Amino acid sequence: MRIGIVSSSGGSAFKSVKEIIDRLSHLKHTFFVVVDRECGIYSYCLQHGIEVKKIICASNKGFSQQAAKQFENWTNINVVFLFFTRLVTDDLFSKFRLINIHPSLLPEFKGFNAVEQALKTKSRVLGATAHIVDESMDGGHILVQTSKNISSDILNDVLKANKISYIQKIWLMLFLVDLLERENEDEHEDIFSPNAKHQKFPLLNPVMHNKHYADAILSLQESENITVFE
């Protein structure tokens, strides 16, 4: 599968996902990354031989047009995941299957600094959402969500809260990669369809189908010394 990434961050969640699926997937996956600045994920791609393109453009529309052209040049991109701090326009999301990974239980805490917003309002839940990208800010059709009830001590511990969010984002991307892998083996299926098989599961915290991916999440939790999934 050919997977696009649009990012403007350090890329820690992407790095972990790539390592897990490179090690455990029965399919070959190739990644193609677009960034809008010098950032950690850009350096990581250069160091590890991953195709990457830096697009410096002040306008969201201009960036989206150039990103779409780049993904078209790479050819046959199956899906694009966003870990991005800017809105993209229909120049990009109308041409590719775009999924945003947002660090909150949408529709709560849209926009920037979602984890910090949750802590500031003393939310007892930390969540993350994978949704289809459209013209709205974090308002596209929700594919899957995950949440964790948190204790009061985490409300005052930004580091632990961000660790939870980090693991949740990895879980969401692995869950969707697993769905896409099965879609690849069942060509009439489309995970974006309201009738897709995964829609039969609850949208909130469905069971991870791929046991190898699930076990990798448990191992990651152990290394991070925090429990998000049992």
Short mmCIF file of C-alpha atoms in Angstrom, two decimals:
data_model
loop_
_atom_site.label_atom_id
_atom_site.label_comp_id
_atom_site.label_asym_id
_atom_site.label_seq_id
_atom_site.Cartn_x
_atom_site.Cartn_y
_atom_site.Cartn_z
CA MET A 1 0.00 0.00 0.00
CA ARG A 2 1.18 3.51 -0.79
CA ILE A 3 0.48 5.82 2.13
CA GLY A 4 0.77 9.59 2.08
CA ILE A 5 1.48 11.72 5.14
CA VAL A 6 1.01 15.46 5.55
CA SER A 7 2.74 16.73 8.65
CA SER A 8 4.30 19.75 10.33
CA SER A 9 5.43 18.07 13.53
CA GLY A 10 8.14 15.92 15.00
CA GLY A 11 6.37 12.86 13.66
CA SER A 12 6.73 10.65 16.74
CA ALA A 13 3.40 8.88 16.14
CA PHE A 14 4.23 8.32 12.46
CA LYS A 15 7.66 6.92 13.32
CA SER A 16 6.14 4.42 15.75
CA VAL A 17 3.44 3.35 13.30
CA LYS A 18 5.96 2.89 10.50
CA GLU A 19 8.23 0.79 12.72
CA ILE A 20 5.32 -1.40 13.80
CA ILE A 21 3.88 -2.05 10.35
CA ASP A 22 7.33 -2.51 8.77
CA ARG A 23 7.95 -5.22 11.35
CA LEU A 24 4.53 -6.83 11.58
CA SER A 25 2.48 -6.24 8.44
CA HIS A 26 2.09 -9.05 5.90
CA LEU A 27 1.95 -6.40 3.17
CA LYS A 28 4.58 -4.01 1.89
CA HIS A 29 3.87 -0.36 2.63
CA THR A 30 5.65 2.64 1.15
CA PHE A 31 5.33 6.11 2.65
CA PHE A 32 5.36 9.49 0.91
CA VAL A 33 5.58 12.56 3.11
CA VAL A 34 4.78 16.23 2.53
CA VAL A 35 5.74 18.89 5.09
CA ASP A 36 5.37 22.66 5.14
CA ARG A 37 8.47 23.50 7.19
CA GLU A 38 11.67 22.16 8.69
CA CYS A 39 10.48 19.69 11.30
CA GLY A 40 11.36 16.43 12.96
CA ILE A 41 9.50 14.23 10.50
CA TYR A 42 11.31 15.90 7.58
CA SER A 43 14.72 15.10 9.07
CA TYR A 44 13.60 11.55 9.89
CA CYS A 45 12.54 10.94 6.28
CA LEU A 46 15.84 12.23 4.90
CA GLN A 47 17.77 10.00 7.30
CA HIS A 48 15.73 6.88 6.50
CA GLY A 49 15.34 7.19 2.73
CA ILE A 50 11.62 8.00 2.80
CA GLU A 51 10.29 10.09 -0.08
CA VAL A 52 9.65 13.57 1.31
CA LYS A 53 8.80 16.96 -0.17
CA LYS A 54 8.96 20.28 1.65
CA ILE A 55 6.40 22.79 0.34
CA ILE A 56 6.78 26.33 1.63
CA CYS A 57 3.58 28.24 0.90
CA ALA A 58 1.79 30.79 3.08
CA SER A 59 -1.74 30.11 1.79
CA ASN A 60 -3.65 26.93 2.61
CA LYS A 61 -4.98 26.77 -0.95
CA GLY A 62 -1.57 27.12 -2.52
CA PHE A 63 -0.10 24.51 -0.22
CA SER A 64 -2.99 22.12 -0.94
CA GLN A 65 -2.59 22.54 -4.70
CA GLN A 66 1.13 21.82 -4.55
CA ALA A 67 0.68 18.89 -2.16
CA ALA A 68 -1.97 17.35 -4.45
CA LYS A 69 0.35 17.70 -7.43
CA GLN A 70 3.18 16.06 -5.49
CA PHE A 71 1.03 13.09 -4.44
CA GLU A 72 -0.15 12.75 -8.05
CA ASN A 73 3.49 12.69 -9.19
CA TRP A 74 4.22 9.92 -6.70
CA THR A 75 1.24 8.04 -8.25
CA ASN A 76 -1.26 5.54 -6.87
CA ILE A 77 -1.47 6.87 -3.32
CA ASN A 78 -4.07 4.77 -1.48
CA VAL A 79 -4.71 7.09 1.46
CA VAL A 80 -3.26 10.23 3.06
CA PHE A 81 -3.06 10.75 6.82
CA LEU A 82 -2.86 14.25 8.28
CA PHE A 83 -0.84 15.15 11.36
CA PHE A 84 -1.07 18.82 10.53
CA THR A 85 -1.54 22.22 12.13
CA ARG A 86 -3.18 23.88 9.11
CA LEU A 87 -6.40 23.46 7.20
CA VAL A 88 -6.21 22.00 3.71
CA THR A 89 -8.59 22.83 0.89
CA ASP A 90 -10.62 20.78 -1.57
CA ASP A 91 -7.70 21.01 -3.98
CA LEU A 92 -6.27 18.19 -1.86
CA PHE A 93 -9.15 16.42 -0.09
CA SER A 94 -11.27 16.13 -3.26
CA LYS A 95 -8.49 14.18 -5.00
CA PHE A 96 -7.29 11.84 -2.27
CA ARG A 97 -8.75 9.91 0.62
CA LEU A 98 -7.66 12.11 3.49
CA ILE A 99 -7.92 11.10 7.13
CA ASN A 100 -7.13 13.50 9.95
CA ILE A 101 -5.90 12.18 13.30
CA HIS A 102 -7.11 14.70 15.89
CA PRO A 103 -6.14 14.45 19.58
CA SER A 104 -9.59 14.85 21.13
CA LEU A 105 -12.92 13.08 21.35
CA LEU A 106 -14.60 15.19 18.68
CA PRO A 107 -16.72 17.26 18.57
CA GLU A 108 -15.08 18.37 21.83
CA PHE A 109 -11.91 20.46 21.64
CA LYS A 110 -11.61 21.21 17.95
CA GLY A 111 -8.64 23.13 16.63
CA PHE A 112 -5.21 23.62 18.16
CA ASN A 113 -3.90 22.36 21.52
CA ALA A 114 -6.73 19.89 22.06
CA VAL A 115 -5.00 18.04 24.90
CA GLU A 116 -4.27 21.29 26.71
CA GLN A 117 -7.89 22.37 26.18
CA ALA A 118 -9.09 19.13 27.79
CA LEU A 119 -6.82 19.61 30.80
CA LYS A 120 -7.76 23.25 31.21
CA THR A 121 -11.47 22.44 31.34
CA LYS A 122 -10.78 19.51 33.72
CA SER A 123 -12.23 16.96 31.36
CA ARG A 124 -12.23 13.45 32.81
CA VAL A 125 -11.74 11.95 29.34
CA LEU A 126 -8.85 12.12 26.92
CA GLY A 127 -9.67 10.98 23.42
CA ALA A 128 -8.57 10.92 19.80
CA THR A 129 -10.52 10.82 16.56
CA ALA A 130 -9.87 9.71 13.00
CA HIS A 131 -12.18 11.52 10.59
CA ILE A 132 -12.51 12.24 6.92
CA VAL A 133 -11.16 15.65 5.95
CA ASP A 134 -13.58 18.15 4.48
CA GLU A 135 -13.87 21.95 4.37
CA SER A 136 -14.66 22.23 8.09
CA MET A 137 -12.24 22.42 10.99
CA ASP A 138 -12.21 18.91 12.49
CA GLY A 139 -15.83 18.38 11.43
CA GLY A 140 -15.65 15.66 8.80
CA HIS A 141 -17.33 12.27 9.03
CA ILE A 142 -15.93 10.33 12.00
CA LEU A 143 -14.49 6.92 11.17
CA VAL A 144 -13.34 5.77 14.59
CA GLN A 145 -12.61 7.21 18.03
CA THR A 146 -10.85 6.12 21.17
CA SER A 147 -11.12 7.49 24.69
CA LYS A 148 -9.73 6.94 28.16
CA ASN A 149 -11.17 8.02 31.47
CA ILE A 150 -8.45 9.78 33.39
CA SER A 151 -7.86 10.35 37.08
CA SER A 152 -7.54 13.79 38.61
CA ASP A 153 -3.75 13.50 38.92
CA ILE A 154 -3.38 13.40 35.13
CA LEU A 155 -5.19 16.74 34.85
CA ASN A 156 -2.08 18.28 36.39
CA ASP A 157 0.43 16.18 34.47
CA VAL A 158 0.80 17.39 30.88
CA LEU A 159 3.54 14.85 30.16
CA LYS A 160 1.31 11.88 31.04
CA ALA A 161 -1.62 13.38 29.15
CA ASN A 162 0.51 13.79 26.04
CA LYS A 163 1.77 10.20 26.37
CA ILE A 164 -1.84 9.00 26.41
CA SER A 165 -2.62 11.10 23.33
CA TYR A 166 0.50 9.81 21.56
CA ILE A 167 -0.50 6.17 22.09
CA GLN A 168 -4.11 6.89 21.08
CA LYS A 169 -2.98 8.42 17.78
CA ILE A 170 -0.80 5.39 17.05
CA TRP A 171 -3.71 3.07 17.84
CA LEU A 172 -6.05 4.96 15.48
CA MET A 173 -3.63 4.89 12.58
CA LEU A 174 -2.86 1.19 13.08
CA PHE A 175 -6.59 0.42 13.29
CA LEU A 176 -7.18 2.17 9.96
CA VAL A 177 -4.12 0.66 8.30
CA ASP A 178 -5.46 -2.74 9.32
CA LEU A 179 -8.83 -1.89 7.74
CA LEU A 180 -7.11 -0.70 4.59
CA GLU A 181 -5.03 -3.87 4.41
CA ARG A 182 -8.22 -5.92 4.53
CA GLU A 183 -9.83 -3.58 1.99
CA ASN A 184 -6.86 -4.31 -0.28
CA GLU A 185 -7.73 -8.00 -0.08
CA ASP A 186 -11.45 -7.34 -0.63
CA GLU A 187 -11.51 -4.88 -3.53
CA HIS A 188 -15.22 -4.05 -3.39
CA GLU A 189 -14.92 -2.77 0.19
CA ASP A 190 -14.46 0.93 0.96
CA ILE A 191 -13.81 1.98 4.54
CA PHE A 192 -15.22 5.42 3.76
CA SER A 193 -18.64 4.01 2.91
CA PRO A 194 -21.36 4.21 5.61
CA ASN A 195 -21.97 0.52 4.83
CA ALA A 196 -18.36 -0.49 5.37
CA LYS A 197 -17.81 -3.52 7.57
CA HIS A 198 -16.07 -1.58 10.34
CA GLN A 199 -19.19 0.58 10.76
CA LYS A 200 -20.83 -2.48 12.31
CA PHE A 201 -18.52 -2.00 15.29
CA PRO A 202 -19.08 0.81 17.79
CA LEU A 203 -17.28 3.91 16.59
CA LEU A 204 -15.82 4.31 20.08
CA ASN A 205 -13.03 1.90 21.06
CA PRO A 206 -13.71 -1.00 18.65
CA VAL A 207 -11.53 -4.06 19.03
CA MET A 208 -8.29 -4.06 17.06
CA HIS A 209 -8.63 -6.86 14.50
CA ASN A 210 -4.92 -7.43 13.92
CA LYS A 211 -3.56 -9.13 17.05
CA HIS A 212 0.04 -8.31 16.12
CA TYR A 213 -0.76 -4.60 16.01
CA ALA A 214 -2.69 -4.83 19.29
CA ASP A 215 0.24 -6.58 20.97
CA ALA A 216 2.59 -3.89 19.65
CA ILE A 217 0.43 -1.23 21.32
CA LEU A 218 0.62 -3.13 24.63
CA SER A 219 4.41 -3.33 24.32
CA LEU A 220 4.60 0.37 23.55
CA GLN A 221 2.55 1.15 26.65
CA GLU A 222 4.93 -0.89 28.74
CA SER A 223 7.94 0.97 27.38
CA GLU A 224 6.20 4.31 28.00
CA ASN A 225 5.11 3.15 31.49
CA ILE A 226 1.47 4.13 30.99
CA THR A 227 -1.70 2.15 30.34
CA VAL A 228 -4.19 3.39 27.74
CA PHE A 229 -5.53 0.08 26.40
CA GLU A 230 -6.06 -3.08 28.45
#
